[in-house]
């Protein structure tokens, strides 16, 4: 029996109930998981302790890679300070895994990345181990798809795209994911799978850029963009609603499109839609601050020395994830202009350590007196746990970036 046949047989036989080892270089995460504790709000600790009881183990010991039939890499793929792909995590992890590769394994990259990464970065490193890719060992790319906080989907019900370096790699890739995922979607190459993920995220970034531009035009014309989007969304075909906001957040949409921009340059191509929507979306925090200044000005106040409460610092509603959150950029702009900034977020009790942002703040309790004590509140993230009636009743001025207050209210400015 060939390595491929043996591995497919093993994966098929296992069905659901794989024995899983989690590798990380962060000892604190490993300890937390082994103690049955989750460090991500939307994944409950009960799910982790259940997995631990079923044999899940986390470790920093990469020599245990040799025990694994399937190795899935899902390490960060951020941008560096020049907004170029930072591949160091993918490369470092592949180098750490390499000494423990053996025949009869499948290696799957899940990190979002530019087309060509699997072939250019993983393939040569795997080949250095002396193993024949497609015969001894199998290489696939299968992008991660997740919408944290969305109750309508779970891992099993989100279709999973898979591309293999060879047809044998693809067969093994399908055998790996099929037991756990209802619908596996094979594509013809790792490059096609890599590009699929980028198209999904670029589609969102461009459409959000479009609606953010429409918001500015609508505002000048005295039209509520949220009313317009909702009305347009009643069209039963050919329209998908996207909502404007204070800017792009999260680890995907503000970052991933620029992976393609960077790679396209190698082919002498410019990704103009990506650049343009990036430009519009990146201007949003300044637009919001401009609207706040207008509102304060109307009340005869300056932003300098004004007390401003930012409502919601996670990048989207009902989660605690703050990566690339536009709220934090707004807080920095406000502070740079001399405002006294505070925040309230039921999901983020203390402003956490971040790579590029520092605030020594804790979440303000959202009481009537507290809200009234601020010259303005800026609603940046529309968490369900906020008391919107209390905010409207007590705030001196509300800058609403999420369309939470529909219709006309004297003290609400839409931004
Ligand atoms: N989280 C999501 O919702 C999501 C959705 C789709 C795609 N992605 C993509 O998946 C990838 C990972 O995203 P994430 O949100 O899990 O990132 P993350 O920042 O949470 O990092 C994942 C983990 O990788 C660990 N790590 C770093 N270097 C390592 C190494 N050399 N070996 C082992 N572990 C290492 C980190 O300590 C961290 O715990 C990214 O490419 C992202 O774009 C994430």
Short mmCIF file of C-alpha atoms and ligand atoms in Angstrom, two decimals:
data_model
loop_
_atom_site.label_atom_id
_atom_site.label_comp_id
_atom_site.label_asym_id
_atom_site.label_seq_id
_atom_site.Cartn_x
_atom_site.Cartn_y
_atom_site.Cartn_z
CA UNK A 1 0.00 0.00 0.00
CA UNK A 2 1.37 3.47 -0.88
CA UNK A 3 1.78 6.26 1.70
CA UNK A 4 -1.28 7.94 0.18
CA UNK A 5 -3.49 4.86 0.48
CA UNK A 6 -2.32 4.13 4.02
CA UNK A 7 -2.91 7.71 5.14
CA UNK A 8 -6.37 7.98 3.51
CA UNK A 9 -7.35 4.66 5.11
CA UNK A 10 -6.20 5.89 8.52
CA UNK A 11 -8.06 9.21 8.17
CA UNK A 12 -11.24 7.49 6.97
CA UNK A 13 -11.12 4.94 9.74
CA UNK A 14 -10.66 7.61 12.38
CA UNK A 15 -13.82 9.40 11.23
CA UNK A 16 -14.82 12.02 13.78
CA UNK A 17 -12.84 11.64 16.99
CA UNK A 18 -9.30 12.44 15.85
CA UNK A 19 -6.79 12.64 18.65
CA UNK A 20 -5.60 16.25 18.61
CA UNK A 21 -2.40 17.89 19.86
CA UNK A 22 -2.27 21.70 19.82
CA UNK A 23 1.14 23.31 19.27
CA UNK A 24 1.92 26.90 20.24
CA UNK A 25 5.04 28.86 21.14
CA UNK A 26 3.07 30.77 23.79
CA UNK A 27 3.41 28.79 27.04
CA UNK A 28 0.60 30.71 28.74
CA UNK A 29 -1.90 29.63 26.05
CA UNK A 30 -0.69 26.04 26.28
CA UNK A 31 -1.10 26.06 30.10
CA UNK A 32 -4.52 27.64 29.86
CA UNK A 33 -5.78 25.03 27.37
CA UNK A 34 -4.35 22.11 29.33
CA UNK A 35 -6.18 23.45 32.39
CA UNK A 36 -9.43 23.39 30.42
CA UNK A 37 -9.60 27.18 30.14
CA UNK A 38 -10.43 29.17 27.02
CA UNK A 39 -8.64 32.46 26.32
CA UNK A 40 -11.17 33.48 23.63
CA UNK A 41 -14.53 34.85 24.83
CA UNK A 42 -16.73 33.20 22.19
CA UNK A 43 -15.22 29.75 22.77
CA UNK A 44 -16.42 28.52 26.14
CA UNK A 45 -14.10 26.87 28.66
CA UNK A 46 -16.57 23.97 28.81
CA UNK A 47 -15.70 23.15 25.17
CA UNK A 48 -11.99 23.16 26.05
CA UNK A 49 -12.33 21.01 29.16
CA UNK A 50 -14.52 18.58 27.20
CA UNK A 51 -11.77 18.34 24.55
CA UNK A 52 -9.13 17.82 27.26
CA UNK A 53 -11.23 14.99 28.72
CA UNK A 54 -11.38 13.42 25.23
CA UNK A 55 -7.57 13.46 25.02
CA UNK A 56 -6.73 16.93 23.63
CA UNK A 57 -3.31 18.14 24.76
CA UNK A 58 -1.50 21.40 24.08
CA UNK A 59 2.27 21.60 24.00
CA UNK A 60 5.27 23.74 23.06
CA UNK A 61 7.27 20.59 22.29
CA UNK A 62 7.53 20.45 18.51
CA UNK A 63 9.27 17.05 18.54
CA UNK A 64 5.75 15.63 19.03
CA UNK A 65 5.00 16.58 15.40
CA UNK A 66 6.39 13.18 14.50
CA UNK A 67 3.38 11.55 16.25
CA UNK A 68 0.92 13.41 14.01
CA UNK A 69 -0.54 12.11 10.75
CA UNK A 70 -1.92 15.55 9.87
CA UNK A 71 -0.28 18.88 10.68
CA UNK A 72 -2.42 22.00 10.28
CA UNK A 73 -0.65 25.38 10.33
CA UNK A 74 -2.81 28.34 11.31
CA UNK A 75 -0.33 30.94 12.49
CA UNK A 76 -0.71 34.72 12.07
CA UNK A 77 -0.11 36.44 8.73
CA UNK A 78 -0.02 40.17 9.58
CA UNK A 79 1.36 43.13 7.61
CA UNK A 80 4.68 44.73 8.54
CA UNK A 81 5.07 48.47 9.06
CA UNK A 82 5.39 48.99 5.28
CA UNK A 83 2.03 47.21 4.86
CA UNK A 84 3.72 44.26 3.21
CA UNK A 85 3.05 40.58 4.12
CA UNK A 86 4.92 39.44 7.21
CA UNK A 87 5.57 35.79 6.45
CA UNK A 88 7.87 35.25 9.43
CA UNK A 89 5.30 33.23 11.42
CA UNK A 90 4.61 30.85 8.53
CA UNK A 91 8.31 30.43 7.76
CA UNK A 92 9.39 30.03 11.41
CA UNK A 93 6.66 27.47 12.07
CA UNK A 94 7.49 25.48 8.93
CA UNK A 95 11.16 25.45 9.98
CA UNK A 96 10.20 24.26 13.46
CA UNK A 97 8.03 21.47 12.04
CA UNK A 98 10.50 20.38 9.34
CA UNK A 99 12.86 18.23 11.46
CA UNK A 100 9.93 16.06 12.55
CA UNK A 101 8.31 15.41 9.16
CA UNK A 102 8.09 11.80 8.05
CA UNK A 103 6.47 9.73 5.30
CA UNK A 104 2.72 9.29 5.66
CA UNK A 105 1.89 12.80 6.88
CA UNK A 106 -0.23 15.59 5.42
CA UNK A 107 0.71 19.23 5.98
CA UNK A 108 -2.10 21.77 5.56
CA UNK A 109 -1.62 25.54 5.63
CA UNK A 110 -4.75 27.43 6.78
CA UNK A 111 -3.34 30.94 7.35
CA UNK A 112 -4.70 33.57 4.98
CA UNK A 113 -2.00 34.45 2.46
CA UNK A 114 -1.13 35.44 -1.12
CA UNK A 115 -1.42 32.95 -4.01
CA UNK A 116 1.81 31.00 -4.29
CA UNK A 117 2.73 30.83 -0.59
CA UNK A 118 2.31 27.06 -0.27
CA UNK A 119 4.44 26.42 -3.36
CA UNK A 120 7.05 29.08 -2.65
CA UNK A 121 7.47 28.85 1.12
CA UNK A 122 6.26 25.42 2.25
CA UNK A 123 7.11 23.15 -0.67
CA UNK A 124 10.89 23.81 -0.79
CA UNK A 125 11.19 23.45 2.98
CA UNK A 126 9.30 20.15 2.97
CA UNK A 127 11.43 18.95 0.05
CA UNK A 128 14.60 19.75 2.04
CA UNK A 129 13.55 16.94 4.38
CA UNK A 130 14.18 14.52 1.46
CA UNK A 131 10.53 13.46 1.28
CA UNK A 132 8.70 13.30 -2.08
CA UNK A 133 5.67 15.59 -1.99
CA UNK A 134 2.66 13.76 -3.46
CA UNK A 135 4.21 10.36 -2.79
CA UNK A 136 5.64 10.25 0.74
CA UNK A 137 4.14 13.38 2.19
CA UNK A 138 1.17 15.52 1.15
CA UNK A 139 0.80 19.28 0.96
CA UNK A 140 -2.48 21.19 0.91
CA UNK A 141 -3.82 24.69 1.42
CA UNK A 142 -7.25 25.08 3.02
CA UNK A 143 -8.29 28.56 4.19
CA UNK A 144 -9.85 29.06 7.58
CA UNK A 145 -13.37 30.51 7.54
CA UNK A 146 -14.87 31.80 10.76
CA UNK A 147 -17.29 34.48 11.85
CA UNK A 148 -16.77 34.86 15.59
CA UNK A 149 -20.00 35.54 17.44
CA UNK A 150 -22.25 34.37 14.56
CA UNK A 151 -24.65 31.82 16.09
CA UNK A 152 -25.84 30.53 12.69
CA UNK A 153 -22.66 28.67 11.76
CA UNK A 154 -20.27 26.27 13.39
CA UNK A 155 -17.06 24.76 12.01
CA UNK A 156 -18.91 21.71 10.66
CA UNK A 157 -21.48 23.70 8.69
CA UNK A 158 -19.07 26.15 7.05
CA UNK A 159 -17.98 24.62 3.71
CA UNK A 160 -14.20 24.23 3.47
CA UNK A 161 -12.17 24.89 0.32
CA UNK A 162 -9.13 22.64 -0.26
CA UNK A 163 -6.40 22.70 -2.89
CA UNK A 164 -3.57 20.17 -3.16
CA UNK A 165 -0.07 20.51 -4.56
CA UNK A 166 -0.74 17.33 -6.60
CA UNK A 167 -3.90 15.34 -7.20
CA UNK A 168 -2.75 12.83 -4.57
CA UNK A 169 -2.30 15.72 -2.11
CA UNK A 170 -5.86 16.87 -2.84
CA UNK A 171 -7.24 13.37 -2.23
CA UNK A 172 -5.51 13.23 1.14
CA UNK A 173 -6.66 16.80 1.96
CA UNK A 174 -10.27 15.84 1.28
CA UNK A 175 -9.91 12.71 3.46
CA UNK A 176 -8.54 14.90 6.27
CA UNK A 177 -11.41 17.40 6.35
CA UNK A 178 -14.38 15.28 5.26
CA UNK A 179 -14.97 13.60 8.65
CA UNK A 180 -15.33 16.97 10.40
CA UNK A 181 -16.86 19.23 7.75
CA UNK A 182 -20.22 18.69 6.01
CA UNK A 183 -19.10 20.11 2.66
CA UNK A 184 -15.51 20.05 1.41
CA UNK A 185 -14.99 22.07 -1.78
CA UNK A 186 -12.00 20.87 -3.82
CA UNK A 187 -10.21 23.30 -6.15
CA UNK A 188 -7.52 22.58 -8.73
CA UNK A 189 -4.45 23.96 -6.93
CA UNK A 190 -3.16 25.44 -3.70
CA UNK A 191 -2.93 28.80 -5.51
CA UNK A 192 -6.64 28.71 -6.41
CA UNK A 193 -7.49 27.96 -2.77
CA UNK A 194 -5.26 30.82 -1.58
CA UNK A 195 -6.87 33.23 -4.07
CA UNK A 196 -10.38 32.08 -3.04
CA UNK A 197 -9.85 33.26 0.52
CA UNK A 198 -8.49 36.61 -0.68
CA UNK A 199 -11.45 37.11 -3.04
CA UNK A 200 -13.85 36.54 -0.14
CA UNK A 201 -12.18 39.16 2.03
CA UNK A 202 -11.49 41.64 -0.78
CA UNK A 203 -15.16 41.41 -1.76
CA UNK A 204 -16.07 42.57 1.75
CA UNK A 205 -13.41 45.30 1.95
CA UNK A 206 -14.40 46.79 -1.43
CA UNK A 207 -18.13 46.74 -0.69
CA UNK A 208 -17.63 48.29 2.75
CA UNK A 209 -15.47 50.96 1.07
CA UNK A 210 -18.27 51.63 -1.41
CA UNK A 211 -20.93 52.00 1.27
CA UNK A 212 -18.65 54.19 3.39
CA UNK A 213 -18.24 56.50 0.40
CA UNK A 214 -22.02 56.47 -0.16
CA UNK A 215 -22.46 57.38 3.52
CA UNK A 216 -20.50 60.61 3.08
CA UNK A 217 -22.49 61.57 -0.02
CA UNK A 218 -25.82 60.64 1.61
CA UNK A 219 -24.96 62.66 4.71
CA UNK A 220 -24.29 65.80 2.65
CA UNK A 221 -27.64 65.28 0.93
CA UNK A 222 -29.46 64.83 4.25
CA UNK A 223 -30.22 61.15 3.60
CA UNK A 224 -29.78 58.36 6.19
CA UNK A 225 -27.54 55.73 4.55
CA UNK A 226 -28.79 52.98 6.89
CA UNK A 227 -32.36 53.58 5.77
CA UNK A 228 -31.17 53.36 2.15
CA UNK A 229 -29.21 50.12 2.65
CA UNK A 230 -32.15 48.48 4.41
CA UNK A 231 -34.52 49.56 1.64
CA UNK A 232 -32.13 48.31 -1.08
CA UNK A 233 -31.79 44.99 0.76
CA UNK A 234 -35.46 44.25 0.13
CA UNK A 235 -34.50 43.58 -3.50
CA UNK A 236 -34.67 39.79 -3.62
CA UNK A 237 -31.84 39.38 -6.16
CA UNK A 238 -28.60 41.05 -7.17
CA UNK A 239 -28.00 43.08 -4.02
CA UNK A 240 -26.12 42.20 -0.83
CA UNK A 241 -26.30 44.68 2.05
CA UNK A 242 -23.06 46.05 3.53
CA UNK A 243 -23.21 48.61 6.31
CA UNK A 244 -20.99 51.65 6.82
CA UNK A 245 -19.02 52.11 10.02
CA UNK A 246 -16.10 53.82 11.74
CA UNK A 247 -13.50 51.92 9.66
CA UNK A 248 -12.38 48.35 9.09
CA UNK A 249 -11.47 46.12 11.98
CA UNK A 250 -10.45 42.57 12.78
CA UNK A 251 -7.45 40.57 11.74
CA UNK A 252 -8.75 39.82 8.19
CA UNK A 253 -10.52 42.52 6.20
CA UNK A 254 -8.10 45.42 6.83
CA UNK A 255 -5.07 43.19 6.17
CA UNK A 256 -5.68 40.37 3.72
CA UNK A 257 -6.44 42.47 0.60
CA UNK A 258 -2.93 43.92 0.78
CA UNK A 259 -1.44 40.43 0.50
CA UNK A 260 -2.78 40.38 -3.05
CA UNK A 261 -1.70 43.98 -3.74
CA UNK A 262 1.85 43.04 -2.78
CA UNK A 263 1.92 39.86 -4.88
CA UNK A 264 0.27 41.52 -7.90
CA UNK A 265 3.20 43.97 -8.10
CA UNK A 266 5.45 41.02 -8.96
CA UNK A 267 3.31 40.66 -12.11
CA UNK A 268 3.40 44.42 -12.88
CA UNK A 269 -0.24 44.80 -11.85
CA UNK A 270 -1.99 47.32 -9.62
CA UNK A 271 -5.00 46.28 -7.57
CA UNK A 272 -6.89 49.56 -7.89
CA UNK A 273 -10.16 48.51 -6.25
CA UNK A 274 -8.25 47.30 -3.20
CA UNK A 275 -6.20 50.50 -2.93
CA UNK A 276 -9.23 52.71 -3.42
CA UNK A 277 -11.42 50.97 -0.86
CA UNK A 278 -8.43 50.91 1.50
CA UNK A 279 -8.14 54.67 1.11
CA UNK A 280 -11.85 55.26 1.81
CA UNK A 281 -12.00 52.84 4.74
CA UNK A 282 -8.79 54.14 6.34
CA UNK A 283 -10.20 57.69 6.33
CA UNK A 284 -13.24 56.70 8.39
CA UNK A 285 -11.78 57.26 11.88
CA UNK A 286 -10.85 60.83 10.86
CA UNK A 287 -14.31 61.33 9.38
CA UNK A 288 -15.89 60.28 12.69
CA UNK A 289 -13.64 62.64 14.66
CA UNK A 290 -14.53 65.45 12.23
CA UNK A 291 -18.23 64.83 12.84
CA UNK A 292 -17.66 64.88 16.61
CA UNK A 293 -15.81 68.20 16.32
CA UNK A 294 -18.75 69.65 14.33
CA UNK A 295 -21.18 68.50 17.02
CA UNK A 296 -19.12 69.97 19.86
CA UNK A 297 -18.69 73.17 17.86
CA UNK A 298 -22.47 73.51 17.56
CA UNK A 299 -22.63 73.39 21.35
CA UNK A 300 -19.90 76.04 21.59
CA UNK A 301 -17.25 73.54 22.70
CA UNK A 302 -13.84 72.56 21.44
CA UNK A 303 -12.57 69.00 21.21
CA UNK A 304 -9.48 70.04 23.18
CA UNK A 305 -10.15 69.27 26.86
CA UNK A 306 -13.60 67.82 26.01
CA UNK A 307 -14.53 64.63 27.87
CA UNK A 308 -15.32 61.92 25.31
CA UNK A 309 -16.63 58.43 26.03
CA UNK A 310 -16.00 55.84 23.30
CA UNK A 311 -18.64 53.11 23.37
CA UNK A 312 -17.32 49.73 22.26
CA UNK A 313 -13.65 49.10 21.57
CA UNK A 314 -13.88 45.56 20.18
CA UNK A 315 -13.78 45.64 16.39
CA UNK A 316 -17.31 44.27 16.04
CA UNK A 317 -20.42 43.72 18.12
CA UNK A 318 -20.70 41.15 20.90
CA UNK A 319 -17.07 39.97 20.83
CA UNK A 320 -13.95 40.86 22.85
CA UNK A 321 -11.58 40.85 19.86
CA UNK A 322 -9.77 44.18 19.51
CA UNK A 323 -7.42 43.43 16.64
CA UNK A 324 -7.18 46.39 14.22
CA UNK A 325 -10.18 47.96 15.94
CA UNK A 326 -11.00 51.39 14.45
CA UNK A 327 -12.27 52.46 17.90
CA UNK A 328 -8.69 52.44 19.15
CA UNK A 329 -7.58 54.60 16.24
CA UNK A 330 -10.39 57.02 17.06
CA UNK A 331 -9.27 57.10 20.71
CA UNK A 332 -5.74 57.94 19.58
CA UNK A 333 -6.91 60.71 17.26
CA UNK A 334 -9.01 62.17 20.07
CA UNK A 335 -6.14 62.04 22.52
CA UNK A 336 -3.79 63.65 19.99
CA UNK A 337 -6.23 66.55 19.74
CA UNK A 338 -6.25 67.04 23.50
CA UNK A 339 -9.56 65.36 24.41
CA UNK A 340 -9.93 63.43 27.67
CA UNK A 341 -10.78 59.94 26.45
CA UNK A 342 -12.53 57.12 28.30
CA UNK A 343 -14.24 54.00 27.04
CA UNK A 344 -16.99 51.59 27.95
CA UNK A 345 -17.12 48.02 26.65
CA UNK A 346 -18.84 45.16 28.50
CA UNK A 347 -16.62 42.67 26.64
CA UNK A 348 -13.30 44.39 27.41
CA UNK A 349 -13.14 45.28 31.13
CA UNK A 350 -9.51 46.49 30.97
CA UNK A 351 -7.71 47.95 27.93
CA UNK A 352 -5.39 45.05 27.05
CA UNK A 353 -1.73 45.24 26.05
CA UNK A 354 -1.56 45.72 22.26
CA UNK A 355 1.45 45.74 19.97
CA UNK A 356 1.00 49.34 18.80
CA UNK A 357 -1.55 50.95 21.12
CA UNK A 358 -1.32 51.81 24.81
CA UNK A 359 -4.10 53.09 27.04
CA UNK A 360 -4.05 52.79 30.79
CA UNK A 361 -7.84 52.57 31.06
CA UNK A 362 -10.63 50.34 32.32
CA UNK A 363 -14.18 50.18 31.05
CA UNK A 364 -16.45 52.90 32.49
CA UNK A 365 -19.72 51.69 34.00
CA UNK A 366 -22.59 52.80 31.80
CA UNK A 367 -24.74 54.62 34.38
CA UNK A 368 -26.97 57.63 33.70
CA UNK A 369 -24.69 59.93 35.76
CA UNK A 370 -21.55 58.67 34.06
CA UNK A 371 -22.94 59.10 30.55
CA UNK A 372 -24.19 62.59 31.38
CA UNK A 373 -20.76 63.62 32.68
CA UNK A 374 -19.19 63.38 29.21
CA UNK A 375 -19.35 66.16 26.65
CA UNK A 376 -19.96 63.50 24.00
CA UNK A 377 -20.23 59.76 23.51
CA UNK A 378 -19.08 58.10 20.30
CA UNK A 379 -20.81 54.83 19.51
CA UNK A 380 -18.18 52.83 17.63
CA UNK A 381 -19.26 49.22 18.33
CA UNK A 382 -22.95 48.41 18.67
CA UNK A 383 -22.82 45.67 21.33
CA UNK A 384 -26.23 44.25 22.25
CA UNK A 385 -25.38 44.67 25.93
CA UNK A 386 -25.43 48.50 25.75
CA UNK A 387 -28.55 50.22 27.09
CA UNK A 388 -29.26 52.43 24.07
CA UNK A 389 -32.26 54.16 25.62
CA UNK A 390 -30.19 55.13 28.68
CA UNK A 391 -27.41 56.45 26.46
CA UNK A 392 -29.79 58.55 24.37
CA UNK A 393 -31.61 59.89 27.39
CA UNK A 394 -28.54 60.95 29.32
CA UNK A 395 -25.80 61.81 26.84
CA UNK A 396 -25.12 65.44 25.97
CA UNK A 397 -24.15 64.50 22.42
CA UNK A 398 -24.11 61.10 20.63
CA UNK A 399 -22.01 60.41 17.56
CA UNK A 400 -23.50 57.25 16.06
CA UNK A 401 -21.25 55.39 13.60
CA UNK A 402 -23.44 52.25 13.45
CA UNK A 403 -26.91 53.51 12.57
CA UNK A 404 -28.26 52.46 15.94
CA UNK A 405 -30.43 55.56 16.33
CA UNK A 406 -32.75 55.74 13.35
CA UNK A 407 -34.80 58.81 12.47
CA UNK A 408 -33.99 62.30 13.72
CA UNK A 409 -32.83 62.97 17.28
CA UNK A 410 -31.67 66.42 18.33
CA UNK A 411 -28.52 65.25 20.08
CA UNK A 412 -27.52 62.45 17.69
CA UNK A 413 -25.02 63.02 14.89
CA UNK A 414 -24.68 60.23 12.35
CA UNK A 415 -21.15 59.46 11.32
N1 LIG B 1 -9.44 33.89 13.80
C1 LIG B 1 -10.21 33.93 12.71
O1 LIG B 1 -11.41 34.18 12.81
C2 LIG B 1 -9.64 33.66 11.32
C3 LIG B 1 -10.54 33.49 10.26
C4 LIG B 1 -10.04 33.26 8.98
C5 LIG B 1 -8.67 33.22 8.77
N2 LIG B 1 -7.80 33.41 9.82
C6 LIG B 1 -6.38 33.34 9.52
O2 LIG B 1 -5.78 32.33 10.30
C7 LIG B 1 -4.44 32.73 10.67
C8 LIG B 1 -4.27 32.70 12.18
O3 LIG B 1 -5.20 33.62 12.74
P1 LIG B 1 -5.54 33.65 14.29
O4 LIG B 1 -6.68 34.58 14.47
O5 LIG B 1 -5.68 32.27 14.83
O6 LIG B 1 -4.18 34.30 14.81
P2 LIG B 1 -3.58 34.51 16.28
O7 LIG B 1 -2.93 35.84 16.30
O8 LIG B 1 -4.61 34.19 17.32
O9 LIG B 1 -2.36 33.47 16.33
C9 LIG B 1 -2.49 32.08 16.38
C10 LIG B 1 -1.46 31.46 17.30
O10 LIG B 1 -0.24 31.21 16.59
C11 LIG B 1 0.76 31.13 17.57
N3 LIG B 1 2.08 31.07 16.95
C12 LIG B 1 2.86 32.07 16.50
N4 LIG B 1 4.00 31.60 15.99
C13 LIG B 1 3.96 30.25 16.12
C14 LIG B 1 4.84 29.20 15.80
N5 LIG B 1 6.03 29.43 15.24
N6 LIG B 1 4.45 27.94 16.07
C15 LIG B 1 3.25 27.69 16.67
N7 LIG B 1 2.39 28.64 17.00
C16 LIG B 1 2.73 29.91 16.74
C17 LIG B 1 0.46 32.34 18.42
O11 LIG B 1 1.08 32.25 19.70
C18 LIG B 1 -1.07 32.27 18.53
O12 LIG B 1 -1.49 31.59 19.68
C19 LIG B 1 -4.22 34.10 10.04
O13 LIG B 1 -3.62 33.92 8.77
C20 LIG B 1 -5.65 34.63 9.85
O14 LIG B 1 -5.72 35.56 8.82
C21 LIG B 1 -8.27 33.61 11.09
#
